[in-house]
Amino acid sequence: MDLNKKIRVFVVDDSMVFRNFLIKSIGQSPRFEVIGHAINAFDAERQIPQLKPDVVTLDIEMPGMTGPDFLRKFLPKYPVPVILVSSLNLRVFDALEVGAVDFVRKPDVKDEITSKQFVSTLLPKLLIASNSRVRMPRGTVSSAPATTMEARQLQTPTPRTMEHFAGENKIVAIGASTGGTEAILDVVRNFPANMPGVVITQHMPAGFTAMYAERLNKILKMEVREAKNGDKVRQGLMLIAPGGYQMRLVKRGTEYFVSCTIEEKVNGHAPSVDVLFNSVAQNARDQAIGVILTGMGSDGAAGLLRMRKNGAFTIGQDKETCVVYGMPMEAYKIGAVCQQAPLLTIPSIIYRQLGLLTK
């Protein structure tokens, strides 16, 4: 990365007030240059190929064409990294599904404190996105033949379902950040209804974690919900760490529960993957499977290493399939990963560890 080269940003927002706020806020940083703006998706579709920005900020709800519809149409032709700037809106996950890298919640521009917090969150995400891998929308048709690895990834086996199996007392712990909402879905999509308890920390602000859990609950065979303090971790249930809280696995007798408490950020995050993984290492030990997925930084690496040292089987997503190869890379570098694998082969590895595959 050339630290002297400014990152070229293009802003898409139909609100003149918020658009001007974005342009001014981004432009004040010496790392960025706002090279243009659009008032709607059609305007953006015309300008972006000509201006060739490094990263785009995109509103969700715009007249004529929504953000998700724009991405679905535009990204296969012009794969530019996109950061969503949105109110608390379920359609954020539609946009992430079709290729956006990450999102930031819109502030009230009249509130100086929340506006400053917004800018301090947005700028690092723009920096990360400018160097990220753009994931094509699901269902995008490629003219190139699939590689051997791609073909193998697409042949993910379906696990068998049984009333009881050897791994029923296991715990599966997953951590992710940038690009993680869709990576997590790719891993857990075919988990059977009798899957051991799953605990997940995805870096995400308050409000969005509940919507993400609701979205997964509609798609998966398992029950999925945002965790509450004292929830029991049980077979068939997936718990998502709530935004703004630190979630830990705790053990009472032979049963597992979660604690969710408001605390300081760890590694810059609440929830933090390290907080979850450290608690899993302490309480589940060799009964745990740990998975670290795409994300910037090193959160989760130390916790995953502790899990491995305590007997857990640990998996890290490989570079080629990560949106951002940060957290899995740091975990791999320090020896925290038992097996590194492409995203779509991770489910098979988990199933085999649990004895859920017949072959």
C-alpha positions as a Python dict, from the first residue, in 0.01 Angstrom:
ca = {
    (1, 'M'): (0, 0, 0),
    (2, 'D'): (138, 342, -100),
    (3, 'L'): (86, 559, 209),
    (4, 'N'): (152, 875, 9),
    (5, 'K'): (-120, 800, -246),
    (6, 'K'): (-462, 935, -156),
    (7, 'I'): (-753, 691, -165),
    (8, 'R'): (-1010, 806, -420),
    (9, 'V'): (-1366, 801, -284),
    (10, 'F'): (-1697, 839, -467),
    (11, 'V'): (-2008, 930, -263),
    (12, 'V'): (-2362, 817, -353),
    (13, 'D'): (-2649, 964, -149),
    (14, 'D'): (-2977, 1128, -245),
    (15, 'S'): (-2981, 1362, 59),
    (16, 'M'): (-2799, 1685, -21),
    (17, 'V'): (-2742, 1760, 348),
    (18, 'F'): (-2593, 1421, 428),
    (19, 'R'): (-2403, 1404, 98),
    (20, 'N'): (-2232, 1736, 174),
    (21, 'F'): (-2156, 1619, 527),
    (22, 'L'): (-1994, 1303, 390),
    (23, 'I'): (-1790, 1487, 128),
    (24, 'K'): (-1663, 1739, 383),
    (25, 'S'): (-1587, 1478, 651),
    (26, 'I'): (-1399, 1242, 419),
    (27, 'G'): (-1217, 1526, 244),
    (28, 'Q'): (-1074, 1657, 572),
    (29, 'S'): (-861, 1344, 609),
    (30, 'P'): (-522, 1360, 432),
    (31, 'R'): (-560, 991, 335),
    (32, 'F'): (-868, 1046, 117),
    (33, 'E'): (-983, 1244, -181),
    (34, 'V'): (-1350, 1268, -279),
    (35, 'I'): (-1338, 1259, -658),
    (36, 'G'): (-1710, 1284, -724),
    (37, 'H'): (-2063, 1224, -604),
    (38, 'A'): (-2398, 1100, -732),
    (39, 'I'): (-2752, 1180, -624),
    (40, 'N'): (-2889, 836, -717),
    (41, 'A'): (-2788, 495, -850),
    (42, 'F'): (-2837, 590, -1215),
    (43, 'D'): (-2604, 887, -1171),
    (44, 'A'): (-2350, 659, -1001),
    (45, 'E'): (-2374, 398, -1275),
    (46, 'R'): (-2279, 661, -1531),
    (47, 'Q'): (-1993, 826, -1340),
    (48, 'I'): (-1808, 548, -1155),
    (49, 'P'): (-1660, 373, -1463),
    (50, 'Q'): (-1526, 709, -1586),
    (51, 'L'): (-1381, 830, -1254),
    (52, 'K'): (-1248, 489, -1139),
    (53, 'P'): (-1266, 540, -760),
    (54, 'D'): (-1086, 312, -515),
    (55, 'V'): (-1394, 285, -294),
    (56, 'V'): (-1758, 397, -296),
    (57, 'T'): (-1995, 499, -16),
    (58, 'L'): (-2353, 402, -95),
    (59, 'D'): (-2691, 483, 55),
    (60, 'I'): (-2947, 202, 79),
    (61, 'E'): (-3278, 374, 10),
    (62, 'M'): (-3271, 597, -299),
    (63, 'P'): (-3543, 694, -550),
    (64, 'G'): (-3555, 493, -871),
    (65, 'M'): (-3312, 216, -774),
    (66, 'T'): (-3218, 94, -427),
    (67, 'G'): (-2862, 30, -317),
    (68, 'P'): (-2896, -352, -328),
    (69, 'D'): (-3051, -339, -677),
    (70, 'F'): (-2769, -115, -796),
    (71, 'L'): (-2502, -351, -660),
    (72, 'R'): (-2668, -655, -809),
    (73, 'K'): (-2662, -491, -1151),
    (74, 'F'): (-2334, -300, -1131),
    (75, 'L'): (-2075, -505, -940),
    (76, 'P'): (-2045, -793, -1190),
    (77, 'K'): (-1948, -536, -1453),
    (78, 'Y'): (-1742, -305, -1232),
    (79, 'P'): (-1623, -472, -906),
    (80, 'V'): (-1545, -167, -692),
    (81, 'P'): (-1538, -196, -310),
    (82, 'V'): (-1850, -44, -152),
    (83, 'I'): (-1917, 74, 203),
    (84, 'L'): (-2285, 113, 286),
    (85, 'V'): (-2392, 419, 481),
    (86, 'S'): (-2739, 343, 610),
    (87, 'S'): (-2995, 395, 881),
    (88, 'L'): (-3103, 92, 1087),
    (89, 'N'): (-3238, -95, 787),
    (90, 'L'): (-3279, -466, 718),
    (91, 'R'): (-3186, -405, 353),
    (92, 'V'): (-2825, -356, 463),
    (93, 'F'): (-2798, -736, 464),
    (94, 'D'): (-2945, -754, 113),
    (95, 'A'): (-2666, -522, 0),
    (96, 'L'): (-2397, -722, 183),
    (97, 'E'): (-2535, -1038, 21),
    (98, 'V'): (-2485, -890, -327),
    (99, 'G'): (-2128, -772, -272),
    (100, 'A'): (-2093, -468, -44),
    (101, 'V'): (-1785, -494, 178),
    (102, 'D'): (-1913, -339, 502),
    (103, 'F'): (-2151, -81, 646),
    (104, 'V'): (-2171, 213, 886),
    (105, 'R'): (-2487, 339, 1053),
    (106, 'K'): (-2592, 691, 953),
    (107, 'P'): (-2570, 950, 1232),
    (108, 'D'): (-2784, 1252, 1304),
    (109, 'V'): (-2565, 1519, 1145),
    (110, 'K'): (-2701, 1772, 1394),
    (111, 'D'): (-2555, 1568, 1681),
    (112, 'E'): (-2186, 1656, 1702),
    (113, 'I'): (-2090, 1358, 1921),
    (114, 'T'): (-2252, 1087, 1706),
    (115, 'S'): (-2128, 1259, 1390),
    (116, 'K'): (-1768, 1246, 1515),
    (117, 'Q'): (-1809, 881, 1615),
    (118, 'F'): (-1949, 806, 1270),
    (119, 'V'): (-1651, 965, 1093),
    (120, 'S'): (-1401, 787, 1319),
    (121, 'T'): (-1572, 456, 1226),
    (122, 'L'): (-1618, 529, 856),
    (123, 'L'): (-1262, 633, 766),
    (124, 'P'): (-1090, 307, 877),
    (125, 'K'): (-1359, 107, 697),
    (126, 'L'): (-1293, 303, 376),
    (127, 'L'): (-923, 232, 413),
    (128, 'I'): (-984, -140, 466),
    (129, 'A'): (-1235, -160, 181),
    (130, 'S'): (-999, 8, -66),
    (131, 'N'): (-768, -295, -30),
    (132, 'S'): (-1032, -565, 3),
    (133, 'R'): (-1145, -841, -230),
    (134, 'V'): (-1488, -771, -381),
    (135, 'R'): (-1709, -1076, -354),
    (136, 'M'): (-1939, -1124, -652),
    (137, 'P'): (-2314, -1148, -587),
    (138, 'R'): (-2447, -1504, -550),
    (139, 'G'): (-2575, -1636, -878),
    (140, 'T'): (-2339, -1423, -1089),
    (141, 'V'): (-2256, -1610, -1406),
    (142, 'S'): (-1888, -1617, -1494),
    (143, 'S'): (-1765, -1685, -1846),
    (144, 'A'): (-1449, -1848, -1710),
    (145, 'P'): (-1452, -2223, -1636),
    (146, 'A'): (-1442, -2319, -1269),
    (147, 'T'): (-1102, -2416, -1134),
    (148, 'T'): (-1054, -2755, -972),
    (149, 'M'): (-1064, -2589, -631),
    (150, 'E'): (-1379, -2390, -714),
    (151, 'A'): (-1551, -2705, -839),
    (152, 'R'): (-1452, -2891, -522),
    (153, 'Q'): (-1583, -2604, -305),
    (154, 'L'): (-1920, -2622, -476),
    (155, 'Q'): (-1956, -2989, -382),
    (156, 'T'): (-2006, -2931, -11),
    (157, 'P'): (-2165, -3248, 130),
    (158, 'T'): (-2487, -3236, 326),
    (159, 'P'): (-2444, -3363, 684),
    (160, 'R'): (-2655, -3650, 806),
    (161, 'T'): (-2917, -3575, 1069),
    (162, 'M'): (-2943, -3798, 1373),
    (163, 'E'): (-3133, -3774, 1700),
    (164, 'H'): (-2807, -3820, 1890),
    (165, 'F'): (-2445, -3830, 1785),
    (166, 'A'): (-2102, -3830, 1944),
    (167, 'G'): (-2056, -3455, 1913),
    (168, 'E'): (-2380, -3345, 2077),
    (169, 'N'): (-2196, -3188, 2374),
    (170, 'K'): (-1959, -2996, 2151),
    (171, 'I'): (-1952, -2618, 2111),
    (172, 'V'): (-1886, -2447, 1778),
    (173, 'A'): (-1750, -2092, 1815),
    (174, 'I'): (-1720, -1861, 1513),
    (175, 'G'): (-1563, -1516, 1487),
    (176, 'A'): (-1559, -1273, 1194),
    (177, 'S'): (-1543, -906, 1096),
    (178, 'T'): (-1531, -736, 755),
    (179, 'G'): (-1708, -958, 503),
    (180, 'G'): (-1821, -1187, 782),
    (181, 'T'): (-2198, -1164, 757),
    (182, 'E'): (-2200, -1357, 430),
    (183, 'A'): (-1901, -1575, 518),
    (184, 'I'): (-2079, -1692, 833),
    (185, 'L'): (-2390, -1770, 629),
    (186, 'D'): (-2183, -1976, 385),
    (187, 'V'): (-2046, -2181, 676),
    (188, 'V'): (-2370, -2238, 869),
    (189, 'R'): (-2624, -2251, 584),
    (190, 'N'): (-2661, -2633, 590),
    (191, 'F'): (-2608, -2694, 961),
    (192, 'P'): (-2865, -2957, 1063),
    (193, 'A'): (-3141, -2883, 1312),
    (194, 'N'): (-2968, -3109, 1568),
    (195, 'M'): (-2633, -2928, 1540),
    (196, 'P'): (-2444, -2871, 1867),
    (197, 'G'): (-2477, -2524, 2015),
    (198, 'V'): (-2315, -2249, 1806),
    (199, 'V'): (-2190, -1915, 1946),
    (200, 'I'): (-2091, -1636, 1708),
    (201, 'T'): (-1921, -1300, 1741),
    (202, 'Q'): (-1945, -1081, 1433),
    (203, 'H'): (-1820, -723, 1463),
    (204, 'M'): (-2145, -530, 1426),
    (205, 'P'): (-2311, -236, 1604),
    (206, 'A'): (-2614, -255, 1830),
    (207, 'G'): (-2945, -301, 1651),
    (208, 'F'): (-2796, -471, 1348),
    (209, 'T'): (-2704, -789, 1539),
    (210, 'A'): (-3071, -854, 1621),
    (211, 'M'): (-3168, -803, 1255),
    (212, 'Y'): (-2884, -1030, 1142),
    (213, 'A'): (-2999, -1303, 1381),
    (214, 'E'): (-3357, -1269, 1251),
    (215, 'R'): (-3232, -1296, 894),
    (216, 'L'): (-3035, -1615, 968),
    (217, 'N'): (-3329, -1760, 1159),
    (218, 'K'): (-3543, -1738, 845),
    (219, 'I'): (-3280, -1916, 634),
    (220, 'L'): (-3131, -2185, 856),
    (221, 'K'): (-3257, -2515, 994),
    (222, 'M'): (-3121, -2419, 1338),
    (223, 'E'): (-3294, -2168, 1564),
    (224, 'V'): (-3098, -1840, 1558),
    (225, 'R'): (-3136, -1540, 1786),
    (226, 'E'): (-2943, -1252, 1934),
    (227, 'A'): (-2801, -1371, 2265),
    (228, 'K'): (-2930, -1248, 2598),
    (229, 'N'): (-2744, -1270, 2927),
    (230, 'G'): (-2803, -1613, 3079),
    (231, 'D'): (-2914, -1789, 2759),
    (232, 'K'): (-2847, -2163, 2765),
    (233, 'V'): (-2629, -2294, 2482),
    (234, 'R'): (-2801, -2605, 2359),
    (235, 'Q'): (-2826, -2838, 2065),
    (236, 'G'): (-3012, -2677, 1773),
    (237, 'L'): (-2955, -2316, 1888),
    (238, 'M'): (-2723, -2052, 1740),
    (239, 'L'): (-2654, -1740, 1946),
    (240, 'I'): (-2523, -1413, 1797),
    (241, 'A'): (-2329, -1179, 2030),
    (242, 'P'): (-2529, -855, 2072),
    (243, 'G'): (-2373, -534, 1942),
    (244, 'G'): (-2222, -321, 2217),
    (245, 'Y'): (-2183, -617, 2457),
    (246, 'Q'): (-1908, -866, 2535),
    (247, 'M'): (-2031, -1226, 2512),
    (248, 'R'): (-1865, -1514, 2697),
    (249, 'L'): (-1930, -1886, 2729),
    (250, 'V'): (-1978, -1994, 3091),
    (251, 'K'): (-2019, -2344, 3234),
    (252, 'R'): (-2248, -2446, 3517),
    (253, 'G'): (-2213, -2813, 3601),
    (254, 'T'): (-2228, -2993, 3267),
    (255, 'E'): (-2427, -2720, 3089),
    (256, 'Y'): (-2316, -2414, 2895),
    (257, 'F'): (-2463, -2064, 2906),
    (258, 'V'): (-2360, -1720, 2779),
    (259, 'S'): (-2300, -1401, 2968),
    (260, 'C'): (-2360, -1075, 2781),
    (261, 'T'): (-2238, -764, 2961),
    (262, 'I'): (-2169, -402, 2873),
    (263, 'E'): (-1794, -356, 2905),
    (264, 'E'): (-1505, -168, 2747),
    (265, 'K'): (-1407, -259, 2394),
    (266, 'V'): (-1137, -524, 2351),
    (267, 'N'): (-909, -488, 2048),
    (268, 'G'): (-1136, -198, 1954),
    (269, 'H'): (-1452, -411, 1948),
    (270, 'A'): (-1763, -486, 2148),
    (271, 'P'): (-1838, -766, 2090),
    (272, 'S'): (-1483, -897, 2062),
    (273, 'V'): (-1391, -1234, 1912),
    (274, 'D'): (-1103, -1274, 2157),
    (275, 'V'): (-1341, -1235, 2452),
    (276, 'L'): (-1561, -1516, 2319),
    (277, 'F'): (-1275, -1746, 2215),
    (278, 'N'): (-1090, -1706, 2547),
    (279, 'S'): (-1403, -1805, 2737),
    (280, 'V'): (-1459, -2105, 2509),
    (281, 'A'): (-1096, -2211, 2561),
    (282, 'Q'): (-1140, -2193, 2937),
    (283, 'N'): (-1478, -2363, 2965),
    (284, 'A'): (-1521, -2599, 2667),
    (285, 'R'): (-1157, -2691, 2609),
    (286, 'D'): (-1132, -3002, 2387),
    (287, 'Q'): (-1510, -3009, 2336),
    (288, 'A'): (-1488, -2696, 2119),
    (289, 'I'): (-1440, -2623, 1751),
    (290, 'G'): (-1317, -2272, 1673),
    (291, 'V'): (-1353, -2097, 1336),
    (292, 'I'): (-1199, -1762, 1244),
    (293, 'L'): (-1322, -1596, 926),
    (294, 'T'): (-1256, -1288, 714),
    (295, 'G'): (-1183, -960, 891),
    (296, 'M'): (-932, -679, 940),
    (297, 'G'): (-695, -675, 1234),
    (298, 'S'): (-603, -948, 1481),
    (299, 'D'): (-908, -983, 1706),
    (300, 'G'): (-964, -1352, 1775),
    (301, 'A'): (-614, -1475, 1692),
    (302, 'A'): (-489, -1494, 2052),
    (303, 'G'): (-816, -1649, 2171),
    (304, 'L'): (-805, -1911, 1896),
    (305, 'L'): (-449, -2001, 1994),
    (306, 'R'): (-564, -2049, 2352),
    (307, 'M'): (-846, -2271, 2226),
    (308, 'R'): (-600, -2485, 2031),
    (309, 'K'): (-364, -2515, 2327),
    (310, 'N'): (-657, -2632, 2539),
    (311, 'G'): (-743, -2910, 2294),
    (312, 'A'): (-997, -2750, 2061),
    (313, 'F'): (-991, -2812, 1686),
    (314, 'T'): (-941, -2478, 1510),
    (315, 'I'): (-1007, -2368, 1152),
    (316, 'G'): (-900, -2053, 966),
    (317, 'Q'): (-1036, -1921, 638),
    (318, 'D'): (-775, -1905, 361),
    (319, 'K'): (-651, -1589, 190),
    (320, 'E'): (-809, -1658, -149),
    (321, 'T'): (-1166, -1665, -17),
    (322, 'C'): (-1141, -1383, 241),
    (323, 'V'): (-1280, -1037, 171),
    (324, 'V'): (-1004, -917, 406),
    (325, 'Y'): (-730, -1162, 504),
    (326, 'G'): (-643, -1006, 838),
    (327, 'M'): (-781, -1196, 1138),
    (328, 'P'): (-731, -1543, 982),
    (329, 'M'): (-379, -1446, 872),
    (330, 'E'): (-279, -1333, 1222),
    (331, 'A'): (-423, -1651, 1371),
    (332, 'Y'): (-237, -1866, 1118),
    (333, 'K'): (92, -1679, 1175),
    (334, 'I'): (93, -1747, 1550),
    (335, 'G'): (6, -2116, 1510),
    (336, 'A'): (-356, -2090, 1625),
    (337, 'V'): (-500, -2274, 1324),
    (338, 'C'): (-513, -2654, 1302),
    (339, 'Q'): (-640, -2642, 946),
    (340, 'Q'): (-665, -2353, 699),
    (341, 'A'): (-929, -2394, 428),
    (342, 'P'): (-1135, -2221, 158),
    (343, 'L'): (-1462, -2084, 291),
    (344, 'L'): (-1693, -2338, 130),
    (345, 'T'): (-1496, -2638, 253),
    (346, 'I'): (-1507, -2526, 618),
    (347, 'P'): (-1852, -2683, 679),
    (348, 'S'): (-1722, -3026, 570),
    (349, 'I'): (-1432, -2998, 813),
    (350, 'I'): (-1670, -2913, 1097),
    (351, 'Y'): (-1903, -3203, 1007),
    (352, 'R'): (-1615, -3450, 1004),
    (353, 'Q'): (-1499, -3333, 1347),
    (354, 'L'): (-1851, -3392, 1475),
    (355, 'G'): (-1897, -3727, 1302),
    (356, 'L'): (-2181, -3589, 1090),
    (357, 'L'): (-2049, -3716, 758),
    (358, 'T'): (-2106, -4072, 651),
    (359, 'K'): (-1790, -4073, 441),
}
